[in-house]
């Protein structure tokens, strides 16, 4: 790969060139040497039984002509594309929700006081979420209302939350947090999720050979599972993490590989679940470990994050962000990574091959995510001996400092970022003085200083220039006075471009948005956390509805969603829960629907009549943003503002 074509980031270009010089291949090179399968990309390869894989050709009369293509069983292009699409939703929803389940288990064991490492930290948030789970926060004693014991509330919240994954009847409790009109819409459509696991299992059943063969009915199940992710597994993950580890509030930190320090022990944490990394932070910042690092010749310990573990630690502790998804191999190629500690999701197996070329200790920690290569160390993490595990990992990293070669190259680029926004802090910054809601935000949307709100999220994808789509889409939006809420790797890309600072407003924003940012002192791009924290965007949108003046449903709002460089199944699940919650959502790169035009039209046109939101695809970043702005303008017009 040509480094300049591969990424817009200078440090990435330099390290990629270094890798090539050293003969180490990275994802950027593999993207050039291996092209994707055209039929798979179009969504019309069915491998759900062993009579196939059935790879549908283009229809005889071209994609617009009569479509008589079918697989051996007779499955049409629509059926195949819909099956594949909702299996992606199942993959994504299961990843977010299983992460949420692990957090719920740790939460319950903290509530039961079975573990010393974890306590219920944010009781205010606990009291805020309890009613949504039907848990009372007060009790009547002798005709008097008294506060309930906080430990009792925590225990009940833990138990009720756990049941959301597998309760035998009823519907997901958090669905009622949505605006009433949206809840009623889901009810009418029959897509209210019953429990999280069931909706995912049912996708696997329906897409098995010979079951559901109607793309609309398949998508209905896709909708149930995606909603069970956004308003279920992901939202529970966010809430329970906030209660356990603290609700984020704005703080300052730094971003990019330049945060690594040559004279420090560099420990890079990578993955998604903050359960272990929270303890790692505490241990690495302890005097005992800092002294030990000094004993071993280092000046201290530098922690850095990759992917959503980075976002989790950034928003609660200000731990700097080292890298986006596509830069993970490069963190090792600096030669300064003494340990890379990984948990789950978005971890490339090639890390182990790269680590072999350096002194880096690659440590897997999760029972469900191991690697086959023999240089990988597995230290299985368990909440009951979390502290010991974390100490062992940090000590091992420090001991490895002495094994560094002289070949350390840390690109000297890093930026300042303000992160740690959430539903609560947006209310603080953009709420009213007298009305504890999003009144000021709505007011500024109505008066036009803020044209609308965009949620821009998602991955990097080696099939497109690293960070280019992210940065260009976001810049076009803020230039047009659209405030951006960001999570995941988009947030990291924006941080690296310096967009997460209040100062960015004067440089990049239209006059209206610049004025708001300068008055309130916020960046034009608000970092709301990790990918499970997209649930914060759902709740922020709900708060905007509640604050009044902009309609009574999310689909009435001048808002749009985007994932310019998506790659993971999780992105499809997120995209679909936004669509089903009423948000016009544009993806970049490609969508696995192009080989089934009728199905594509269904999700990108007809779906708007059902949920108020729909899918779209636009590869060009400026056009991509312009589509979102056009939608925002359409909604403004409908609202008469
Ligand atoms: O969950 S944005 S590459 S890191 S999948 Fe992965 Fe995509 Fe990054 Fe976080 Ni989200």
XYZ file of C-alpha atoms and ligand atoms in Angstrom:
651
model
C 0.000 0.000 0.000
C 1.129 3.529 -0.712
C 1.269 5.110 2.773
C 0.001 8.453 1.488
C -2.989 6.779 -0.163
C -3.681 4.585 2.862
C -4.258 7.249 5.505
C -4.612 10.978 6.024
C -2.695 10.683 9.296
C 1.027 11.507 9.122
C 2.041 9.190 11.941
C 0.169 6.320 10.296
C 1.932 7.014 6.998
C 5.326 7.017 8.696
C 4.759 3.793 10.608
C 3.303 2.062 7.576
C 6.420 2.959 5.614
C 8.525 1.643 8.492
C 6.577 -1.629 8.529
C 7.154 -2.043 4.811
C 10.864 -1.387 5.235
C 11.004 -4.036 7.948
C 9.054 -6.485 5.777
C 6.102 -6.644 8.182
C 2.726 -6.762 6.482
C -0.220 -4.817 7.859
C -3.921 -4.588 7.098
C -3.176 -1.753 4.658
C -0.982 -4.037 2.524
C -3.364 -6.965 2.709
C -6.179 -4.715 1.486
C -4.181 -4.142 -1.685
C -3.103 -7.739 -2.231
C -6.480 -9.354 -1.531
C -9.611 -8.052 -3.221
C -13.070 -8.784 -1.805
C -15.488 -11.195 -3.497
C -17.808 -9.132 -5.719
C -20.839 -11.376 -5.151
C -20.388 -11.453 -1.389
C -20.043 -7.672 -1.360
C -23.396 -7.343 -3.104
C -25.022 -9.478 -0.407
C -26.121 -12.275 -2.729
C -23.922 -15.213 -1.748
C -25.893 -17.721 0.339
C -23.863 -20.223 2.343
C -26.481 -21.228 4.846
C -26.555 -24.848 3.635
C -24.074 -27.222 1.996
C -25.840 -27.349 -1.374
C -24.161 -24.000 -1.901
C -22.611 -21.563 -1.525
C -25.080 -20.262 -4.106
C -23.560 -17.217 -5.738
C -26.245 -15.364 -7.655
C -25.110 -13.888 -10.967
C -26.358 -10.575 -12.298
C -29.868 -10.896 -13.783
C -29.910 -11.489 -17.540
C -31.383 -8.101 -18.393
C -29.004 -6.258 -16.032
C -29.818 -5.189 -12.492
C -32.874 -3.194 -13.677
C -34.245 -6.055 -15.792
C -36.507 -8.944 -14.828
C -34.950 -10.806 -11.923
C -35.312 -14.589 -12.142
C -32.162 -15.447 -10.226
C -32.436 -18.100 -7.555
C -30.342 -20.408 -5.412
C -30.704 -24.207 -5.481
C -33.645 -24.074 -3.064
C -35.228 -21.239 -5.009
C -34.169 -18.458 -2.617
C -34.369 -15.129 -4.436
C -31.808 -12.334 -4.323
C -34.058 -10.494 -1.851
C -34.313 -13.457 0.483
C -30.562 -14.075 0.374
C -29.616 -10.436 0.904
C -32.135 -10.040 3.730
C -30.907 -13.234 5.427
C -27.321 -12.056 5.216
C -28.241 -8.591 6.413
C -30.061 -9.755 9.505
C -27.346 -12.292 10.307
C -25.044 -9.277 10.435
C -27.503 -7.642 12.827
C -27.428 -10.823 14.916
C -23.620 -10.720 15.007
C -23.530 -7.074 15.974
C -26.352 -7.216 18.498
C -24.805 -10.275 20.132
C -21.408 -8.570 20.467
C -22.832 -5.467 22.139
C -25.272 -7.425 24.241
C -22.865 -10.109 25.408
C -20.548 -7.302 26.473
C -23.534 -5.869 28.361
C -24.217 -9.245 29.961
C -20.637 -9.490 31.273
C -21.010 -6.026 32.787
C -24.351 -7.021 34.314
C -22.712 -10.080 35.897
C -19.966 -7.974 37.442
C -22.594 -5.451 38.538
C -24.572 -8.168 40.276
C -21.527 -9.532 42.003
C -20.631 -5.994 43.150
C -24.203 -5.489 44.374
C -23.945 -8.777 46.278
C -20.620 -7.588 47.692
C -18.861 -10.685 46.429
C -15.918 -8.789 44.953
C -13.609 -6.220 46.472
C -12.440 -4.800 43.169
C -15.826 -3.376 42.149
C -18.242 -1.173 44.018
C -21.371 0.723 43.103
C -19.750 4.064 42.430
C -22.413 6.338 40.976
C -25.478 6.064 43.175
C -27.101 9.066 41.498
C -27.132 7.236 38.175
C -28.357 4.091 39.933
C -31.344 6.024 41.264
C -31.933 7.498 37.804
C -32.090 4.143 35.999
C -33.916 2.156 38.686
C -37.420 3.405 37.782
C -36.890 2.441 34.121
C -36.326 -1.117 35.314
C -39.401 -0.979 37.548
C -37.283 -0.840 40.716
C -38.678 1.401 43.441
C -36.329 3.911 45.034
C -38.562 4.710 47.984
C -40.676 2.688 50.404
C -43.697 3.415 52.533
C -43.095 2.969 56.250
C -46.016 3.745 58.576
C -47.608 6.005 56.000
C -44.328 7.854 55.412
C -42.269 7.756 52.212
C -38.651 6.884 52.908
C -35.606 6.356 50.696
C -34.907 2.713 50.085
C -31.585 1.248 51.129
C -29.143 1.828 48.249
C -27.659 -1.688 48.469
C -31.121 -3.148 48.174
C -31.833 -1.024 45.084
C -28.521 -2.047 43.483
C -29.250 -5.712 44.060
C -32.719 -5.477 42.557
C -31.465 -3.430 39.592
C -28.796 -6.096 38.965
C -31.313 -8.906 39.091
C -33.898 -7.199 36.902
C -31.204 -6.180 34.403
C -29.851 -9.745 34.129
C -33.359 -11.007 33.401
C -33.554 -8.747 30.336
C -31.360 -11.227 28.477
C -33.613 -14.218 28.972
C -36.932 -13.561 30.676
C -39.696 -15.882 29.484
C -42.400 -13.280 28.884
C -43.101 -9.584 28.505
C -41.019 -7.056 26.593
C -37.747 -5.195 27.122
C -38.290 -2.665 29.895
C -36.143 0.089 28.393
C -38.323 0.330 25.262
C -40.624 2.626 27.231
C -37.777 5.145 27.569
C -38.373 6.080 23.926
C -40.810 8.869 23.040
C -44.344 7.572 23.434
C -45.155 7.954 19.734
C -42.164 5.794 18.822
C -43.048 3.136 21.372
C -46.590 2.988 20.003
C -45.223 2.675 16.467
C -43.071 -0.317 17.458
C -46.035 -1.853 19.253
C -48.255 -1.481 16.197
C -45.584 -3.011 13.959
C -45.134 -5.894 16.417
C -41.391 -5.355 16.768
C -41.054 -4.751 20.516
C -38.241 -7.087 21.603
C -39.190 -9.807 24.080
C -35.743 -10.438 25.529
C -32.279 -9.809 24.166
C -31.079 -13.362 23.585
C -34.318 -14.551 22.046
C -34.302 -12.001 19.249
C -30.779 -13.000 18.255
C -31.508 -16.726 18.402
C -34.631 -16.218 16.329
C -32.565 -14.591 13.573
C -30.377 -17.694 13.433
C -33.491 -19.877 13.256
C -35.316 -17.846 10.642
C -32.273 -17.700 8.386
C -31.594 -21.432 8.614
C -32.260 -23.348 5.389
C -35.928 -23.440 4.556
C -37.462 -21.159 7.180
C -38.357 -17.482 6.565
C -38.450 -16.614 2.852
C -40.041 -13.180 2.868
C -37.542 -10.326 3.016
C -39.988 -8.029 4.772
C -40.699 -10.590 7.459
C -36.965 -11.286 7.815
C -36.283 -7.577 8.275
C -38.989 -7.414 10.904
C -36.951 -9.825 12.989
C -33.817 -7.849 12.147
C -35.574 -4.794 13.562
C -36.520 -6.596 16.788
C -32.938 -7.734 17.343
C -31.423 -4.357 16.465
C -33.817 -2.602 18.863
C -32.896 -5.166 21.516
C -29.305 -4.044 20.968
C -29.729 -0.249 21.003
C -32.450 0.078 23.615
C -31.428 -3.156 25.386
C -27.972 -4.719 25.515
C -26.053 -1.578 24.604
C -28.124 0.725 26.796
C -27.786 -1.622 29.758
C -24.024 -1.859 29.132
C -23.743 1.939 29.177
C -25.936 2.429 32.234
C -24.435 -0.332 34.352
C -20.895 0.770 33.436
C -21.788 4.316 34.482
C -23.099 3.089 37.819
C -20.071 0.844 38.408
C -17.335 3.131 37.114
C -18.880 6.606 37.135
C -20.900 8.668 34.665
C -18.531 10.539 32.339
C -18.189 14.307 32.520
C -16.165 16.446 30.115
C -12.414 16.240 30.590
C -9.263 16.920 28.627
C -6.853 14.414 27.165
C -4.800 13.646 24.053
C -5.018 11.450 20.974
C -2.809 9.593 18.487
C 0.217 7.289 18.661
C 2.330 10.265 19.728
C 0.935 9.799 23.255
C 3.314 6.851 23.709
C 6.517 7.786 25.532
C 9.967 6.445 24.790
C 11.148 6.669 28.403
C 7.985 5.194 29.921
C 6.574 1.702 30.119
C 3.821 1.788 27.473
C 0.817 -0.391 28.180
C -1.776 -0.342 25.412
C -5.275 -1.597 26.207
C -7.427 -2.625 23.280
C -10.917 -3.982 22.826
C -14.267 -3.045 24.335
C -15.158 -4.240 27.819
C -13.913 -1.831 30.484
C -14.299 -4.350 33.291
C -10.623 -5.367 33.385
C -9.123 -2.173 32.031
C -10.774 -0.124 34.804
C -8.767 -2.109 37.331
C -5.651 -1.950 35.147
C -5.856 1.848 35.271
C -6.043 1.832 39.067
C -3.123 -0.567 39.356
C -0.934 1.168 36.758
C -1.492 4.488 38.509
C -0.637 3.079 41.954
C 2.542 4.331 43.617
C 3.697 0.754 44.081
C 3.752 0.127 40.327
C 5.173 3.533 39.429
C 8.029 2.887 41.875
C 8.557 -0.538 40.399
C 8.715 0.935 36.883
C 11.319 3.447 38.078
C 13.325 0.654 39.640
C 13.401 -0.960 36.231
C 14.760 2.157 34.550
C 11.578 3.783 33.192
C 10.344 7.263 34.108
C 6.826 6.012 34.695
C 3.923 4.136 33.125
C 2.032 5.444 30.106
C -1.359 3.900 29.441
C -2.995 4.310 26.055
C -6.135 2.920 24.497
C -7.212 1.518 21.158
C -10.783 1.143 19.878
C -13.629 1.318 22.364
C -11.643 0.289 25.433
C -9.839 3.542 24.655
C -13.131 5.436 24.585
C -14.273 3.880 27.875
C -11.055 4.786 29.718
C -10.852 8.187 28.083
C -14.318 9.289 29.096
C -14.016 8.242 32.724
C -10.296 8.730 33.469
C -8.842 10.895 30.717
C -6.524 8.057 29.599
C -5.184 9.195 26.199
C -6.304 7.511 23.012
C -3.452 5.834 21.143
C -5.114 4.578 17.988
C -8.129 3.840 15.862
C -9.027 0.336 14.702
C -6.762 0.483 11.632
C -3.702 1.649 13.573
C -3.573 -1.280 16.024
C -0.688 -3.092 14.331
C 1.195 0.206 14.076
C 1.133 0.668 17.857
C 3.415 -2.371 18.094
C 5.504 -1.253 15.119
C 6.587 1.806 17.163
C 8.823 -0.647 19.005
C 7.743 1.067 22.225
C 4.723 -1.033 23.127
C 5.778 -3.079 26.136
C 2.437 -4.820 26.421
C -0.779 -4.856 24.484
C -3.654 -6.093 26.595
C -6.710 -7.103 24.618
C -10.207 -8.152 25.637
C -12.966 -8.579 23.045
C -13.968 -7.308 19.567
C -12.080 -5.504 16.775
C -8.788 -7.209 17.656
C -6.874 -8.290 14.548
C -5.303 -11.726 14.701
C -2.276 -10.354 12.864
C -1.297 -8.488 16.042
C 0.336 -11.727 17.158
C 2.460 -11.912 14.001
C 3.522 -8.283 14.363
C 4.286 -8.766 18.058
C 6.682 -11.596 17.097
C 8.885 -9.022 15.347
C 9.194 -6.900 18.506
C 9.524 -7.368 22.257
C 5.817 -6.622 22.809
C 3.897 -8.945 25.106
C 0.490 -9.588 23.615
C -1.917 -10.593 26.363
C -5.417 -11.931 25.811
C -7.670 -11.737 28.855
C -11.122 -12.943 27.945
C -12.254 -16.586 27.949
C -14.137 -16.074 24.678
C -11.301 -14.353 22.798
C -8.038 -16.296 22.512
C -5.443 -16.424 19.718
C -3.825 -19.510 18.210
C -0.277 -18.103 17.858
C 2.188 -19.392 20.458
C 3.673 -16.024 21.401
C 0.347 -14.876 22.846
C -0.010 -14.985 26.631
C -3.455 -15.696 28.059
C -4.187 -14.290 31.501
C -7.809 -15.025 32.087
C -9.482 -12.275 33.920
C -12.105 -12.902 36.560
C -13.897 -10.318 38.689
C -13.193 -12.322 41.827
C -9.410 -11.960 41.509
C -9.345 -8.830 39.350
C -6.695 -6.997 41.339
C -4.215 -9.864 41.257
C -4.747 -10.317 37.507
C -4.220 -6.628 36.841
C -1.085 -6.524 38.999
C 0.352 -9.501 37.186
C -0.244 -7.843 33.815
C 1.198 -4.472 34.817
C 4.261 -6.099 36.427
C 4.856 -8.228 33.352
C 4.715 -5.088 31.189
C 7.203 -3.268 33.405
C 9.575 -6.245 33.393
C 9.399 -6.213 29.620
C 10.613 -2.595 29.385
C 14.230 -3.795 29.606
C 13.735 -6.015 26.560
C 13.092 -3.118 24.188
C 15.295 -2.800 21.152
C 16.922 0.474 20.206
C 14.595 0.710 17.228
C 11.897 2.876 18.803
C 9.999 5.152 16.426
C 7.089 7.062 17.938
C 5.656 9.527 15.397
C 5.617 12.931 17.081
C 1.964 13.693 16.384
C -0.765 14.049 18.967
C -3.681 16.389 19.532
C -5.649 17.747 22.462
C -9.195 16.490 22.889
C -12.135 17.217 25.149
C -14.200 14.074 25.690
C -16.612 12.600 28.212
C -19.912 14.040 27.058
C -23.197 12.303 27.768
C -26.919 12.853 28.126
C -26.325 14.386 31.554
C -23.543 16.788 30.556
C -25.280 17.919 27.357
C -28.168 18.863 29.597
C -25.761 20.787 31.821
C -24.193 22.664 28.906
C -27.184 23.049 26.606
C -30.099 22.736 28.989
C -32.088 25.637 30.394
C -31.280 27.400 33.642
C -34.828 26.997 34.888
C -35.987 23.980 32.954
C -33.754 21.008 33.535
C -34.123 19.812 29.958
C -32.573 20.354 26.549
C -34.442 23.639 26.277
C -31.499 25.807 25.181
C -30.453 23.279 22.554
C -33.975 23.148 21.146
C -34.234 26.906 21.268
C -31.076 27.229 19.199
C -32.310 24.627 16.730
C -35.577 26.516 16.383
C -33.856 29.900 15.918
C -31.567 28.293 13.344
C -28.172 28.879 14.945
C -27.930 25.102 15.073
C -29.330 23.661 11.834
C -29.628 20.140 13.168
C -27.939 17.285 14.979
C -25.908 14.477 13.404
C -24.727 11.254 14.989
C -21.522 10.261 13.176
C -20.065 6.990 14.374
C -18.408 3.733 13.422
C -15.256 2.045 12.317
C -12.338 2.388 9.946
C -12.290 0.201 6.873
C -9.083 -0.729 5.038
C -10.991 -0.583 1.751
C -11.095 3.185 2.054
C -8.538 5.844 3.073
C -8.050 5.758 6.833
C -9.915 8.604 8.628
C -10.531 10.525 5.394
C -14.275 9.841 5.223
C -14.740 10.484 8.943
C -13.031 13.828 8.943
C -14.516 15.117 5.707
C -18.105 14.166 6.570
C -17.833 15.793 9.994
C -16.167 18.953 8.679
C -18.878 19.402 6.056
C -21.569 19.010 8.716
C -20.153 21.501 11.210
C -19.392 23.948 8.401
C -23.139 23.889 7.784
C -24.039 24.477 11.447
C -24.901 20.864 12.205
C -23.662 19.849 15.660
C -22.114 16.379 15.707
C -22.425 13.690 18.365
C -19.740 11.062 17.894
C -18.678 7.679 19.275
C -16.386 4.772 18.396
C -13.595 5.174 15.877
C -15.206 8.262 14.340
C -14.649 9.986 17.679
C -11.003 8.914 17.645
C -10.548 10.144 14.055
C -12.128 13.503 14.969
C -9.890 13.753 18.037
C -6.811 13.155 15.891
C -7.928 15.950 13.571
C -8.333 18.380 16.491
C -12.102 18.623 16.068
C -12.864 17.790 19.692
C -11.791 21.177 21.030
C -13.791 24.381 21.539
C -11.141 26.139 19.410
C -12.157 24.034 16.394
C -15.399 26.002 16.261
C -13.830 29.231 15.017
C -11.879 27.372 12.329
C -14.378 24.857 11.013
C -17.950 25.837 11.922
C -20.613 27.895 10.287
C -21.365 31.164 12.136
C -24.380 29.889 14.090
C -22.730 26.784 15.508
C -19.476 28.677 16.122
C -21.358 31.212 18.213
C -22.983 28.526 20.373
C -19.698 26.650 20.876
C -17.874 29.817 21.826
C -20.597 30.995 24.213
C -20.990 27.660 25.954
C -17.353 26.597 25.636
C -17.958 23.227 23.996
C -16.442 21.569 20.909
C -18.658 21.368 17.801
C -18.156 17.602 17.898
C -19.183 15.999 21.184
C -17.526 12.691 22.098
C -20.167 10.475 23.690
C -17.997 7.410 24.197
C -17.780 3.892 22.846
C -20.030 2.040 20.411
C -22.347 0.726 23.131
C -22.663 4.404 24.072
C -24.575 5.027 20.865
C -27.400 4.371 23.314
C -26.495 7.796 24.741
C -27.353 9.287 21.329
C -30.769 7.561 21.387
C -31.451 9.030 24.815
C -30.128 12.473 23.847
C -32.532 12.462 20.877
C -35.312 11.435 23.260
C -34.454 14.353 25.551
C -34.647 16.714 22.564
C -38.143 15.392 21.807
C -39.146 15.797 25.451
C -37.861 19.365 25.681
C -40.572 20.330 23.196
C -41.050 22.472 20.129
C -39.624 19.976 17.627
C -42.404 17.434 17.164
C -43.245 14.438 19.288
C -41.097 11.655 17.852
C -37.426 11.155 16.939
C -38.393 11.003 13.254
C -39.755 14.569 13.515
C -36.373 15.995 14.544
C -33.839 17.628 12.205
C -31.334 14.838 12.835
C -29.422 12.311 10.729
C -26.975 9.460 11.318
C -23.798 8.379 9.568
C -21.037 5.753 9.560
C -18.594 6.899 6.866
C -16.031 4.081 7.179
C -17.990 1.215 8.727
C -16.761 -2.379 8.600
C -18.182 -4.409 11.494
C -21.439 -6.287 11.945
C -21.966 -4.101 14.994
C -22.245 -1.104 12.671
C -25.117 -2.760 10.784
C -26.958 -3.424 14.035
C -26.380 0.176 15.149
C -27.420 1.520 11.741
C -30.606 -0.456 11.871
C -31.630 0.506 15.382
C -31.176 4.126 14.388
C -33.304 3.602 11.266
C -35.985 1.797 13.287
C -35.901 4.636 15.822
C -36.716 7.116 13.060
C -33.293 8.347 11.940
C -32.182 8.785 8.322
C -28.844 6.930 8.329
C -26.160 7.120 5.639
C -23.319 4.602 5.365
C -20.098 5.021 3.411
C -17.887 2.417 1.664
C -20.528 -0.102 0.539
C -23.719 -1.852 1.639
C -24.247 -5.589 1.185
C -27.551 -4.984 -0.579
C -26.571 -3.784 -4.051
C -27.137 -7.212 -5.642
C -30.758 -7.240 -4.491
C -32.289 -3.963 -5.699
C -35.810 -4.676 -4.462
C -34.533 -5.400 -0.958
C -32.283 -2.356 -1.125
C -35.259 -0.168 -2.057
C -37.213 -1.648 0.806
C -34.689 -0.557 3.438
C -33.692 2.689 1.729
C -37.127 3.941 0.676
C -40.157 2.027 1.963
C -38.843 1.700 5.484
C -39.311 5.437 6.007
C -43.081 4.918 5.765
C -42.901 2.395 8.583
C -40.398 3.828 11.071
C -39.697 7.334 9.811
C -36.037 6.447 9.270
C -34.295 4.774 6.345
C -30.915 3.555 5.087
C -28.780 5.223 2.462
C -25.348 4.705 0.916
C -23.001 7.436 -0.282
C -19.291 6.914 -0.793
C -18.299 10.524 -1.460
C -17.874 12.226 1.955
C -19.137 15.662 0.903
C -22.198 14.284 -0.897
C -22.701 11.986 2.096
C -22.875 14.987 4.445
C -25.018 16.926 1.970
C -27.601 14.122 1.929
C -27.783 14.380 5.712
C -28.127 18.159 5.568
C -30.880 17.889 2.926
C -32.768 15.534 5.257
C -32.268 17.936 8.177
C -33.618 20.783 6.021
C -36.604 18.679 5.001
C -37.418 18.086 8.663
C -36.975 21.776 9.484
C -39.429 22.625 6.747
C -41.953 20.087 8.018
C -41.641 21.649 11.478
C -42.079 25.110 10.011
C -38.755 26.364 11.375
O -17.259 -0.901 18.720
S -16.167 1.744 15.731
S -13.844 -0.544 14.558
S -13.767 -0.151 17.839
S -16.816 -1.688 15.793
Fe -14.569 -1.524 16.279
Fe -15.948 -0.142 14.631
Fe -14.076 0.986 15.986
Fe -15.636 -0.114 18.912
Ni -17.361 0.139 17.092
